[in-house]
Coordinates of C-alpha atoms in Angstrom, one line a residue:
Chain A
M1 CA 42.6 -18.4 -41.8
T2 CA 42.5 -15.6 -39.1
V3 CA 39.3 -13.6 -39.5
G4 CA 38.4 -11.6 -36.4
R5 CA 34.9 -10.3 -35.7
Q6 CA 33.2 -9.4 -39.0
K7 CA 30.0 -8.0 -40.2
I8 CA 27.4 -10.7 -40.8
I9 CA 24.7 -10.1 -43.3
G10 CA 21.7 -12.5 -43.2
V11 CA 20.0 -13.4 -46.5
I12 CA 16.5 -14.7 -46.3
G13 CA 14.0 -16.0 -48.9
A14 CA 12.1 -19.0 -50.0
G15 CA 13.6 -22.5 -50.5
D16 CA 11.5 -22.8 -53.6
A17 CA 12.2 -19.3 -55.1
S18 CA 11.8 -18.2 -58.7
E19 CA 14.7 -18.2 -61.1
K20 CA 14.6 -14.4 -61.0
E21 CA 14.8 -14.3 -57.2
C22 CA 17.7 -16.7 -57.2
K23 CA 19.6 -14.5 -59.7
V24 CA 19.1 -11.6 -57.4
A25 CA 20.2 -13.7 -54.4
E26 CA 23.3 -14.8 -56.2
K27 CA 24.4 -11.3 -57.0
I28 CA 23.7 -10.2 -53.4
G29 CA 25.9 -13.1 -52.2
E30 CA 28.7 -11.9 -54.6
E31 CA 28.5 -8.4 -53.3
I32 CA 28.5 -9.4 -49.7
A33 CA 31.7 -11.3 -50.3
R34 CA 33.3 -8.4 -52.3
Q35 CA 32.5 -6.1 -49.4
G36 CA 34.3 -8.4 -47.0
C37 CA 31.2 -9.3 -45.1
T38 CA 30.2 -12.8 -44.0
L39 CA 26.9 -14.3 -45.3
L40 CA 24.6 -16.1 -43.0
C41 CA 21.4 -17.9 -44.0
G42 CA 19.0 -20.8 -43.3
A43 CA 21.3 -23.3 -45.2
M44 CA 18.7 -24.8 -47.6
G45 CA 18.0 -24.3 -51.3
G46 CA 16.5 -21.5 -53.4
V47 CA 17.4 -18.0 -52.3
M48 CA 19.7 -19.5 -49.6
E49 CA 21.7 -21.7 -51.9
A50 CA 21.9 -19.0 -54.6
S51 CA 23.3 -16.4 -52.3
C52 CA 25.8 -18.8 -50.9
R53 CA 26.9 -19.8 -54.4
G54 CA 27.4 -16.1 -55.2
A55 CA 29.4 -15.5 -52.0
K56 CA 31.7 -18.5 -52.6
S57 CA 32.3 -17.5 -56.3
Q58 CA 33.9 -14.4 -54.8
A59 CA 35.9 -16.2 -52.1
G60 CA 33.5 -15.1 -49.4
T61 CA 32.6 -16.9 -46.2
T62 CA 29.2 -18.5 -45.5
I63 CA 27.4 -19.7 -42.3
G64 CA 24.3 -21.9 -42.5
I65 CA 21.8 -22.3 -39.7
L66 CA 20.5 -25.7 -40.5
P67 CA 16.9 -26.7 -39.7
G68 CA 17.7 -30.5 -39.7
S69 CA 19.7 -32.8 -37.5
S70 CA 22.5 -33.8 -39.9
R71 CA 25.6 -31.7 -40.6
S72 CA 25.4 -32.7 -44.3
D73 CA 21.8 -31.7 -44.8
C74 CA 22.6 -28.2 -46.3
N75 CA 23.4 -26.7 -49.6
P76 CA 27.0 -27.3 -50.8
Y77 CA 28.1 -23.7 -50.4
I78 CA 28.0 -23.6 -46.6
D79 CA 31.4 -23.2 -44.9
Y80 CA 30.1 -23.4 -41.4
P81 CA 27.0 -25.5 -40.8
I82 CA 25.3 -24.9 -37.4
V83 CA 23.0 -27.8 -36.7
T84 CA 19.9 -26.8 -34.8
A85 CA 17.5 -29.7 -35.4
M86 CA 14.7 -27.2 -34.6
G87 CA 13.0 -27.0 -38.0
H88 CA 11.5 -23.6 -38.7
G89 CA 12.4 -22.8 -35.1
R90 CA 15.8 -22.0 -36.4
N91 CA 14.4 -18.9 -38.1
I92 CA 14.8 -16.7 -35.1
M93 CA 18.4 -17.6 -34.8
V94 CA 19.0 -16.5 -38.4
A95 CA 17.6 -13.1 -37.4
R96 CA 19.4 -12.9 -34.1
S97 CA 22.8 -13.8 -35.5
S98 CA 22.7 -11.3 -38.3
D99 CA 23.9 -7.7 -38.1
A100 CA 21.4 -6.8 -40.8
I101 CA 19.1 -8.9 -43.0
I102 CA 18.3 -8.8 -46.7
A103 CA 14.9 -10.3 -47.6
I104 CA 14.2 -11.4 -51.2
G105 CA 10.6 -12.4 -51.9
G106 CA 9.7 -15.2 -49.6
G107 CA 6.7 -17.0 -48.1
F108 CA 5.5 -17.4 -44.5
G109 CA 8.9 -18.7 -43.3
T110 CA 10.5 -15.5 -44.6
L111 CA 7.7 -13.5 -43.0
S112 CA 8.5 -15.1 -39.6
E113 CA 12.1 -14.1 -39.9
I114 CA 11.2 -10.5 -41.0
A115 CA 8.9 -10.3 -38.0
F116 CA 11.5 -11.5 -35.6
A117 CA 14.1 -9.1 -37.0
L118 CA 11.8 -6.1 -36.7
R119 CA 10.9 -7.2 -33.2
L120 CA 14.6 -7.4 -32.3
K121 CA 15.4 -4.1 -34.0
I122 CA 17.7 -5.7 -36.5
P123 CA 17.8 -3.7 -39.8
V124 CA 15.9 -5.3 -42.7
I125 CA 16.4 -4.5 -46.3
G126 CA 13.7 -5.8 -48.7
I127 CA 13.7 -6.7 -52.4
N128 CA 10.1 -7.4 -53.6
T129 CA 9.3 -8.9 -50.2
W130 CA 6.6 -8.7 -47.6
D131 CA 5.4 -5.1 -47.1
V132 CA 4.4 -5.3 -43.5
S133 CA 6.3 -2.3 -42.1
S134 CA 7.8 1.0 -43.1
E135 CA 10.9 -0.1 -41.1
I136 CA 11.7 -2.4 -44.0
K137 CA 14.0 -0.4 -46.2
K138 CA 13.4 -1.1 -49.9
A139 CA 16.2 -1.7 -52.3
E140 CA 16.0 -1.9 -56.1
T141 CA 19.2 -3.7 -57.0
P142 CA 21.5 -6.3 -55.3
E143 CA 24.3 -3.8 -55.0
E144 CA 22.1 -1.2 -53.4
A145 CA 20.7 -3.8 -50.9
V146 CA 24.2 -4.7 -49.7
F147 CA 25.2 -1.1 -49.6
M148 CA 22.2 -0.3 -47.5
A149 CA 22.8 -3.2 -45.2
I150 CA 26.3 -2.2 -44.5
G151 CA 25.3 1.4 -43.8
L152 CA 22.5 0.3 -41.4
I153 CA 25.0 -1.9 -39.5
G154 CA 27.2 1.1 -39.1
S155 CA 24.5 3.2 -37.6
N156 CA 23.2 0.3 -35.5
T157 CA 26.4 -0.6 -33.7
Chain B
M1 CA -8.7 -34.1 -12.5
T2 CA -9.0 -36.5 -15.4
V3 CA -9.1 -34.7 -18.7
G4 CA -8.1 -36.7 -21.7
R5 CA -6.9 -35.2 -25.0
Q6 CA -8.7 -32.0 -25.6
K7 CA -9.0 -29.3 -28.2
I8 CA -6.3 -26.6 -27.5
I9 CA -6.9 -23.1 -28.8
G10 CA -4.0 -20.7 -28.9
V11 CA -4.6 -17.0 -28.2
I12 CA -2.0 -14.6 -29.4
G13 CA -1.6 -10.8 -29.2
A14 CA 0.5 -8.1 -27.7
G15 CA 1.8 -8.0 -24.1
D16 CA 1.1 -4.3 -24.1
A17 CA -2.3 -4.4 -25.7
S18 CA -5.0 -1.8 -25.6
E19 CA -7.9 -1.9 -23.1
K20 CA -10.2 -2.8 -25.9
E21 CA -8.1 -5.7 -27.1
C22 CA -7.8 -7.0 -23.6
K23 CA -11.6 -6.9 -23.2
V24 CA -12.0 -8.9 -26.4
A25 CA -9.3 -11.4 -25.3
E26 CA -11.0 -11.9 -21.9
K27 CA -14.3 -12.7 -23.6
I28 CA -12.5 -15.1 -26.0
G29 CA -11.0 -16.8 -22.9
E30 CA -14.4 -17.1 -21.3
E31 CA -15.9 -18.6 -24.5
I32 CA -13.0 -21.1 -24.9
A33 CA -13.6 -22.4 -21.4
R34 CA -17.4 -22.5 -21.9
Q35 CA -16.9 -24.7 -25.0
G36 CA -14.7 -27.1 -23.0
C37 CA -11.5 -26.3 -24.8
T38 CA -8.1 -25.6 -23.3
L39 CA -6.5 -22.2 -23.8
L40 CA -2.8 -21.9 -24.6
C41 CA -0.8 -18.7 -24.9
G42 CA 2.6 -17.1 -24.4
A43 CA 2.0 -16.7 -20.7
M44 CA 2.8 -13.0 -20.3
G45 CA 0.5 -9.9 -19.9
G46 CA -1.9 -7.9 -22.1
V47 CA -3.9 -10.2 -24.4
M48 CA -2.3 -13.3 -23.0
E49 CA -3.2 -12.4 -19.4
A50 CA -6.7 -11.2 -20.2
S51 CA -7.6 -14.3 -22.1
C52 CA -6.4 -16.5 -19.3
R53 CA -8.3 -14.5 -16.7
G54 CA -11.4 -15.0 -18.8
A55 CA -10.9 -18.7 -19.1
K56 CA -10.3 -19.1 -15.4
S57 CA -13.4 -17.1 -14.6
Q58 CA -15.3 -19.9 -16.3
A59 CA -13.4 -22.7 -14.7
G60 CA -11.4 -23.4 -17.8
T61 CA -7.8 -24.7 -18.1
T62 CA -4.8 -22.6 -19.2
I63 CA -1.4 -23.6 -20.5
G64 CA 1.4 -21.0 -20.8
I65 CA 4.5 -21.3 -22.9
L66 CA 6.9 -19.1 -20.9
P67 CA 9.6 -17.1 -22.6
G68 CA 11.7 -16.8 -19.5
S69 CA 13.6 -19.2 -17.3
S70 CA 11.5 -19.1 -14.1
R71 CA 8.3 -21.1 -13.5
S72 CA 6.9 -18.1 -11.6
D73 CA 7.5 -15.5 -14.3
C74 CA 4.1 -15.7 -15.9
N75 CA 0.6 -14.2 -15.5
P76 CA -1.3 -15.5 -12.4
Y77 CA -4.0 -17.3 -14.5
I78 CA -1.7 -20.0 -15.9
D79 CA -2.4 -23.5 -14.7
Y80 CA 0.4 -25.2 -16.5
P81 CA 3.6 -23.2 -17.0
I82 CA 5.9 -24.7 -19.7
V83 CA 9.3 -23.1 -19.2
T84 CA 11.3 -22.6 -22.4
A85 CA 13.9 -20.0 -21.5
M86 CA 13.9 -19.3 -25.3
G87 CA 12.6 -15.7 -25.3
H88 CA 10.7 -14.9 -28.5
G89 CA 11.9 -18.3 -29.8
R90 CA 9.0 -19.8 -27.8
N91 CA 6.6 -18.3 -30.3
I92 CA 6.8 -21.2 -32.7
M93 CA 5.9 -23.5 -29.9
V94 CA 2.8 -21.5 -29.2
A95 CA 1.8 -22.0 -32.8
R96 CA 2.8 -25.7 -33.0
S97 CA 1.0 -26.7 -29.8
S98 CA -2.3 -25.2 -30.8
D99 CA -5.1 -26.9 -32.8
A100 CA -6.1 -23.4 -34.0
I101 CA -5.1 -19.9 -33.2
I102 CA -7.0 -16.7 -32.5
A103 CA -5.0 -13.5 -33.1
I104 CA -6.1 -10.3 -31.5
G105 CA -4.3 -7.1 -32.8
G106 CA -0.6 -7.6 -32.0
G107 CA 2.8 -6.4 -33.0
F108 CA 5.8 -8.1 -34.6
G109 CA 5.9 -10.9 -32.1
T110 CA 2.3 -11.8 -33.0
L111 CA 3.1 -11.5 -36.6
S112 CA 5.9 -14.1 -36.2
E113 CA 3.4 -16.4 -34.6
I114 CA 0.8 -15.9 -37.4
A115 CA 3.5 -16.5 -40.0
F116 CA 4.6 -19.8 -38.3
A117 CA 1.0 -20.9 -38.0
L118 CA 0.3 -20.3 -41.7
R119 CA 3.6 -22.0 -42.6
L120 CA 2.5 -25.0 -40.5
K121 CA -1.1 -25.1 -41.8
I122 CA -2.6 -24.4 -38.4
P123 CA -5.9 -22.5 -38.8
V124 CA -5.7 -18.8 -37.8
I125 CA -8.7 -16.6 -36.9
G126 CA -8.0 -12.9 -36.7
I127 CA -9.7 -10.0 -34.9
N128 CA -8.3 -6.7 -36.1
T129 CA -4.9 -8.3 -36.6
W130 CA -2.2 -8.4 -39.3
D131 CA -3.7 -8.7 -42.8
V132 CA -1.0 -10.7 -44.5
S133 CA -3.0 -13.6 -46.0
S134 CA -6.5 -14.6 -47.1
E135 CA -5.9 -17.8 -45.1
I136 CA -6.5 -15.7 -41.9
K137 CA -10.2 -16.0 -41.2
K138 CA -11.7 -12.8 -39.9
A139 CA -14.0 -12.8 -37.0
E140 CA -16.1 -9.9 -35.7
T141 CA -16.9 -11.0 -32.2
P142 CA -15.2 -13.1 -29.5
E143 CA -17.9 -15.7 -29.7
E144 CA -17.6 -15.9 -33.5
A145 CA -13.9 -16.3 -33.2
V146 CA -14.1 -19.3 -30.9
F147 CA -16.9 -20.8 -32.9
M148 CA -14.8 -20.5 -36.1
A149 CA -11.7 -21.9 -34.3
I150 CA -13.6 -25.0 -33.2
G151 CA -15.0 -25.5 -36.6
L152 CA -11.6 -25.3 -38.3
I153 CA -10.1 -27.8 -35.8
G154 CA -12.9 -30.2 -36.8
S155 CA -12.1 -29.9 -40.5
N156 CA -8.4 -30.0 -39.8
T157 CA -8.2 -33.2 -37.8
Chain C
M1 CA -12.0 -28.4 -15.4
T2 CA -10.7 -25.7 -13.1
V3 CA -7.3 -26.6 -11.8
G4 CA -5.1 -23.7 -10.7
R5 CA -1.4 -23.8 -10.3
Q6 CA -0.3 -27.3 -9.3
K7 CA 2.8 -29.2 -8.4
I8 CA 4.4 -30.6 -11.5
I9 CA 6.5 -33.7 -11.2
G10 CA 8.7 -34.7 -14.2
V11 CA 9.3 -38.4 -14.9
I12 CA 12.3 -39.3 -17.0
G13 CA 13.8 -42.5 -18.3
A14 CA 14.4 -44.4 -21.5
G15 CA 12.0 -44.8 -24.4
D16 CA 13.2 -48.4 -24.7
A17 CA 13.1 -49.2 -21.0
S18 CA 13.0 -52.7 -19.4
E19 CA 9.7 -54.2 -18.3
K20 CA 10.8 -53.8 -14.7
E21 CA 11.5 -50.1 -15.2
C22 CA 8.2 -49.6 -16.9
K23 CA 6.4 -51.2 -13.9
V24 CA 8.2 -48.9 -11.5
A25 CA 7.3 -45.9 -13.8
E26 CA 3.6 -46.9 -13.9
K27 CA 3.4 -47.1 -10.1
I28 CA 5.1 -43.7 -9.9
G29 CA 2.5 -42.3 -12.3
E30 CA -0.3 -43.7 -10.2
E31 CA 1.1 -42.2 -7.0
I32 CA 1.7 -38.8 -8.6
A33 CA -2.0 -38.7 -9.5
R34 CA -3.1 -40.0 -6.1
Q35 CA -1.2 -37.1 -4.5
G36 CA -2.9 -34.6 -6.7
C37 CA 0.2 -33.6 -8.6
T38 CA 0.5 -33.3 -12.4
L39 CA 2.9 -35.6 -14.3
L40 CA 5.1 -34.1 -17.0
C41 CA 7.4 -36.1 -19.3
G42 CA 9.0 -36.4 -22.7
A43 CA 5.8 -37.8 -24.3
M44 CA 7.3 -40.9 -25.9
G45 CA 7.3 -44.6 -25.0
G46 CA 8.9 -46.8 -22.3
V47 CA 9.2 -45.1 -19.0
M48 CA 7.3 -42.0 -20.3
E49 CA 4.3 -44.0 -21.6
A50 CA 4.2 -46.3 -18.5
S51 CA 4.2 -43.4 -16.1
C52 CA 1.4 -41.6 -18.0
R53 CA -0.7 -44.7 -18.2
G54 CA -0.3 -45.0 -14.4
A55 CA -1.4 -41.4 -13.9
K56 CA -4.4 -41.7 -16.1
S57 CA -5.5 -44.9 -14.4
Q58 CA -5.9 -42.8 -11.3
A59 CA -7.6 -39.9 -13.1
G60 CA -4.5 -37.8 -13.0
T61 CA -3.3 -35.1 -15.5
T62 CA -0.4 -35.5 -17.9
I63 CA 1.7 -33.1 -19.9
G64 CA 4.0 -34.3 -22.7
I65 CA 6.9 -32.2 -24.1
L66 CA 7.0 -33.7 -27.6
P67 CA 10.3 -34.0 -29.5
G68 CA 8.6 -34.2 -32.9
S69 CA 6.6 -31.8 -35.0
S70 CA 3.2 -33.5 -34.9
R71 CA 0.6 -33.2 -32.1
S72 CA -0.3 -36.8 -32.5
D73 CA 3.2 -38.2 -32.3
C74 CA 3.1 -39.0 -28.6
N75 CA 1.9 -41.8 -26.3
P76 CA -1.9 -42.1 -25.9
Y77 CA -1.9 -41.1 -22.3
I78 CA -0.9 -37.4 -22.8
D79 CA -3.6 -34.9 -22.0
Y80 CA -1.6 -31.8 -23.0
P81 CA 0.9 -32.3 -25.9
I82 CA 3.4 -29.4 -26.1
V83 CA 5.0 -29.6 -29.6
T84 CA 8.6 -28.5 -29.7
A85 CA 9.9 -30.0 -32.9
M86 CA 13.4 -29.8 -31.2
G87 CA 14.2 -33.5 -30.9
H88 CA 16.4 -34.2 -27.9
G89 CA 16.6 -30.4 -27.5
R90 CA 13.3 -30.6 -25.7
N91 CA 15.0 -32.4 -22.8
I92 CA 16.0 -29.1 -21.1
M93 CA 12.4 -28.0 -21.2
V94 CA 11.3 -31.2 -19.5
A95 CA 13.7 -30.3 -16.7
R96 CA 12.9 -26.6 -16.6
S97 CA 9.1 -27.2 -16.5
S98 CA 9.2 -29.6 -13.6
D99 CA 9.1 -28.7 -9.9
A100 CA 11.0 -31.9 -9.2
I101 CA 12.2 -34.8 -11.3
I102 CA 12.1 -38.6 -10.8
A103 CA 14.6 -40.5 -12.9
I104 CA 14.2 -44.2 -13.5
G105 CA 17.1 -46.0 -15.1
G106 CA 17.8 -44.3 -18.5
G107 CA 20.4 -43.8 -21.1
F108 CA 22.3 -40.7 -22.4
G109 CA 19.1 -38.8 -23.0
T110 CA 18.1 -39.2 -19.4
L111 CA 21.6 -38.3 -18.4
S112 CA 21.3 -35.0 -20.3
E113 CA 18.0 -34.3 -18.4
I114 CA 19.6 -35.1 -15.0
A115 CA 22.5 -32.8 -15.8
F116 CA 20.2 -29.9 -16.8
A117 CA 18.1 -30.4 -13.7
L118 CA 21.2 -30.4 -11.4
R119 CA 22.6 -27.4 -13.2
L120 CA 19.2 -25.6 -12.7
K121 CA 18.9 -26.6 -9.0
I122 CA 15.8 -28.6 -9.7
P123 CA 15.5 -31.5 -7.2
V124 CA 16.2 -34.9 -8.7
I125 CA 15.1 -38.3 -7.2
G126 CA 16.6 -41.4 -8.7
I127 CA 15.7 -45.0 -8.9
N128 CA 18.5 -47.1 -10.2
T129 CA 19.6 -44.3 -12.4
W130 CA 22.9 -42.4 -13.3
D131 CA 25.0 -42.0 -10.2
V132 CA 26.8 -38.7 -11.1
S133 CA 26.1 -36.6 -8.1
S134 CA 25.3 -36.9 -4.4
E135 CA 22.6 -34.3 -5.1
I136 CA 20.5 -37.0 -6.7
K137 CA 18.4 -38.4 -3.8
K138 CA 18.0 -42.1 -4.0
A139 CA 14.6 -43.7 -3.6
E140 CA 13.9 -47.5 -3.2
T141 CA 10.2 -47.6 -4.0
P142 CA 7.8 -45.7 -6.3
E143 CA 5.8 -44.4 -3.3
E144 CA 9.0 -43.2 -1.6
A145 CA 10.1 -41.5 -4.8
V146 CA 6.9 -39.4 -5.1
F147 CA 6.9 -38.7 -1.3
M148 CA 10.5 -37.4 -1.6
A149 CA 9.7 -35.3 -4.7
I150 CA 6.8 -33.6 -3.0
G151 CA 8.9 -32.9 0.1
L152 CA 11.7 -31.4 -2.0
I153 CA 9.3 -29.2 -3.9
G154 CA 8.1 -27.9 -0.6
S155 CA 11.5 -27.0 0.5
N156 CA 12.4 -25.6 -2.9
T157 CA 9.6 -23.1 -3.3
Chain D
M1 CA 38.7 -15.5 -46.9
T2 CA 37.5 -18.6 -48.9
V3 CA 37.4 -21.5 -46.6
G4 CA 35.2 -24.4 -47.8
R5 CA 33.7 -27.1 -45.5
Q6 CA 36.2 -27.7 -42.7
K7 CA 36.5 -30.0 -39.7
I8 CA 34.8 -28.5 -36.7
I9 CA 36.1 -29.5 -33.3
G10 CA 33.9 -28.5 -30.3
V11 CA 35.7 -27.6 -27.0
I12 CA 33.5 -27.9 -23.9
G13 CA 34.2 -27.2 -20.2
A14 CA 33.3 -24.9 -17.3
G15 CA 32.9 -21.1 -17.6
D16 CA 34.6 -20.9 -14.2
A17 CA 37.4 -23.4 -14.8
S18 CA 40.6 -23.7 -12.9
E19 CA 43.8 -22.1 -14.1
K20 CA 45.2 -25.5 -15.0
E21 CA 42.1 -26.4 -17.1
C22 CA 42.3 -23.1 -18.9
K23 CA 46.0 -23.7 -19.7
V24 CA 45.0 -27.1 -21.2
A25 CA 42.2 -25.5 -23.1
E26 CA 44.4 -22.8 -24.5
K27 CA 46.9 -25.4 -25.8
I28 CA 44.0 -27.4 -27.4
G29 CA 42.8 -24.3 -29.1
E30 CA 46.3 -23.6 -30.5
E31 CA 46.6 -27.2 -31.8
I32 CA 43.2 -27.2 -33.4
A33 CA 44.2 -24.1 -35.3
R34 CA 47.6 -25.5 -36.3
Q35 CA 45.8 -28.6 -37.7
G36 CA 43.7 -26.4 -39.8
C37 CA 40.4 -27.2 -38.0
T38 CA 37.8 -24.8 -36.8
L39 CA 37.1 -24.4 -33.1
L40 CA 33.4 -24.3 -31.9
C41 CA 32.4 -23.6 -28.3
G42 CA 29.7 -22.2 -26.0
A43 CA 31.2 -18.7 -26.4
M44 CA 31.6 -17.8 -22.8
G45 CA 34.6 -17.6 -20.4
G46 CA 36.8 -20.2 -18.7
V47 CA 37.6 -23.2 -20.9
M48 CA 35.7 -21.7 -23.7
E49 CA 37.5 -18.4 -23.7
A50 CA 41.0 -20.0 -23.2
S51 CA 40.5 -22.4 -26.1
C52 CA 39.4 -19.5 -28.4
R53 CA 42.4 -17.4 -27.3
G54 CA 44.7 -20.3 -28.2
A55 CA 43.1 -20.8 -31.6
K56 CA 43.3 -17.1 -32.4
S57 CA 47.0 -16.9 -31.4
Q58 CA 47.6 -19.4 -34.2
A59 CA 45.5 -17.6 -36.7
G60 CA 42.7 -20.1 -36.4
T61 CA 38.9 -19.6 -36.8
T62 CA 36.4 -19.7 -33.9
I63 CA 32.6 -20.1 -33.8
G64 CA 30.7 -19.4 -30.6
I65 CA 27.2 -20.7 -29.9
L66 CA 26.0 -17.9 -27.5
P67 CA 23.5 -18.6 -24.7
G68 CA 22.4 -15.0 -24.5
S69 CA 20.5 -12.7 -26.7
S70 CA 23.2 -10.1 -27.6
R71 CA 25.8 -10.5 -30.3
S72 CA 28.4 -8.8 -28.1
D73 CA 27.8 -11.0 -25.1
C74 CA 30.6 -13.5 -25.8
N75 CA 34.4 -13.8 -25.2
P76 CA 36.5 -11.5 -27.4
Y77 CA 38.1 -14.4 -29.4
I78 CA 34.9 -15.4 -31.2
D79 CA 35.0 -14.8 -35.0
Y80 CA 31.4 -16.0 -35.7
P81 CA 28.9 -15.5 -32.9
I82 CA 25.7 -17.5 -33.3
V83 CA 23.0 -16.0 -31.1
T84 CA 20.6 -18.5 -29.7
A85 CA 19.0 -16.7 -26.7
M86 CA 18.3 -20.2 -25.4
G87 CA 20.5 -20.3 -22.3
H88 CA 21.8 -23.7 -21.4
G89 CA 19.5 -25.0 -24.2
R90 CA 22.2 -24.0 -26.6
N91 CA 24.3 -26.9 -25.3
I92 CA 22.8 -29.5 -27.6
M93 CA 23.7 -27.2 -30.6
V94 CA 27.3 -27.1 -29.5
A95 CA 27.3 -30.9 -29.6
R96 CA 25.3 -31.2 -32.8
S97 CA 27.4 -28.7 -34.7
S98 CA 30.8 -30.4 -33.9
D99 CA 32.4 -33.2 -35.8
A100 CA 34.1 -34.3 -32.6
I101 CA 34.1 -32.9 -29.1
I102 CA 37.0 -32.4 -26.6
A103 CA 35.8 -32.1 -22.9
I104 CA 38.0 -30.5 -20.3
G105 CA 36.9 -31.0 -16.7
G106 CA 33.5 -29.3 -16.4
G107 CA 30.4 -29.3 -14.3
F108 CA 26.7 -30.2 -15.0
G109 CA 26.5 -28.1 -18.1
T110 CA 29.5 -29.9 -19.6
L111 CA 27.9 -33.2 -18.5
S112 CA 24.7 -32.3 -20.5
E113 CA 26.8 -31.7 -23.6
I114 CA 28.7 -34.9 -23.2
A115 CA 25.4 -36.8 -22.7
F116 CA 24.0 -35.2 -25.9
A117 CA 27.1 -36.0 -27.9
L118 CA 27.1 -39.6 -26.8
R119 CA 23.4 -39.8 -27.5
L120 CA 24.0 -38.5 -31.0
K121 CA 27.1 -40.7 -31.7
I122 CA 29.4 -37.7 -31.9
P123 CA 33.0 -38.7 -30.8
V124 CA 34.0 -37.4 -27.4
I125 CA 37.6 -37.0 -26.2
G126 CA 38.0 -36.3 -22.5
I127 CA 40.7 -34.7 -20.3
N128 CA 40.0 -35.1 -16.6
T129 CA 36.3 -34.9 -17.3
W130 CA 33.1 -36.8 -16.4
D131 CA 33.7 -40.6 -16.5
V132 CA 30.2 -41.7 -17.5
S133 CA 30.9 -44.0 -20.4
S134 CA 33.7 -46.0 -22.0
E135 CA 32.8 -44.3 -25.2
I136 CA 34.6 -41.2 -23.9
K137 CA 38.2 -41.6 -25.2
K138 CA 40.7 -40.4 -22.6
A139 CA 43.6 -38.1 -23.7
E140 CA 46.6 -37.2 -21.5
T141 CA 47.8 -34.1 -23.4
P142 CA 46.3 -31.3 -25.5
E143 CA 48.1 -32.5 -28.6
E144 CA 46.9 -36.0 -28.1
A145 CA 43.3 -34.8 -27.6
V146 CA 43.3 -33.0 -30.9
F147 CA 45.1 -35.8 -32.7
M148 CA 42.5 -38.3 -31.4
A149 CA 39.6 -35.9 -32.3
I150 CA 40.8 -35.6 -35.9
G151 CA 41.3 -39.4 -36.2
L152 CA 37.7 -40.0 -34.9
I153 CA 36.2 -37.5 -37.3
G154 CA 38.0 -39.4 -40.1
S155 CA 36.5 -42.7 -39.1
N156 CA 33.1 -41.1 -38.4
T157 CA 32.6 -39.4 -41.8

């Protein structure tokens, strides 16, 4: 079970995402695990659940930053539930705790996380997401998104 | 000193705002006070300080949601400093504690506050700010912005 | 409505306090208002509500640090509701935002606030409350508690 | 790297603990790892660092809830740093995210965590710590503390 300090990639997107977005998220989760990185997310459904399911299918590790107050109120693919009881206020912690972030689609909650990440100089890779800054690097495929994330962590550390 | 539950209008914008933005913020603060509303903001400089200065010049009341850990680390026009020690994490509290929000210009921190407000269905009025949603009502002048904010609170309560 | 930076006294205690504790809290609220200080509390019932009622009966000003996510989910004597949506996590903000704290009885929530206040070197006056440190100054009457709080703020600033 | 939902035991105590307390903390960390549980703590020095060092010496897994704003500002034995930037405000998250808590000595910060845990009905095992409630189960040795923690998680779930 020994792990040591690993690269943590945050995956953000809507809890009520489209089927297509969830498919992308799942593949991103798979790729994060295959690359030996840890996946961190907001612990709920939609993009968050799909990416965790992908990571677990490849024997990866998942951390969830829960908005609610109960350890069990998260998707079933979370290894380590961090209980904030802060509602949407946990969004900034998702950004802060990630070495890089991949945003898939998303609504205003995702926008708040992108804004925080950009404010905190955390690399953001986007797939069909909010287009609010040229600092968001656009990826076309799940594999490319993870490849870019890992590269940006390298140059960021 | 008796006040009773009042309308609270949040004013958001950059801490390193332009002179023009600060001038607009100051006039908004003046108008908020003249209309008998309370001004709430993130307690720091730039747009935040200018709006508070405006409110105090008209004998208004100001609440600051401080990012730091010291009661004295805020602009000098704050009547009630609320000390969060949460850094940018205090942004969501600025949104949550306002009956309506007026955004003036702003960077990524302001964008996070706008995103939270829209997520939480708190009315947002914008003056030359982030154009991320048609739900942000555009105002041309400080007076119009405050007038619109008060109107939206009415329809929101 | 002009107020300027004032002394803020936090009042803490249980939401399901005894009638006797609430009576003490109400008198403390009255005295805080009579001395021209602002009362800050956790915004809910019991000791919090009683102290606010006392303060408002003397035309004082009250700030509530709300645990919930709705501006209206607080006792009816709160002038300025600050919405944290952090549950018990708001307790440290009650401590941080007070120049001095008066604790009346209380359970584990109150204990967490006392612990934070002591950790942060904020003066604590206690009436029949947790006896965990000699740094908690004991008061016998509501008037004495407020008198001691104001004195300790003086020496603390 | 596949882990699945595991038992998380929080270890709390002072950042400037005595040598004796650190020795106890280290043995507790070792035992938590040997029992296949995950260790969670406040990520800093003293009891926190010693317990993490113990856990890693037995190939265990460690989660740190960081008070600061930088991913690297934690002790070197943290596998998964969660960045809160909330200072002591992160204490309630340490309590909330643990299935059970072991307290070793400690000052006012530790007291705030014990208070939150008791408030939230999370089992607390204490070794020479604050004696504020009969709900704190006393342990004499590190092994006994971990044994009791695991037992209380069982009955708690």
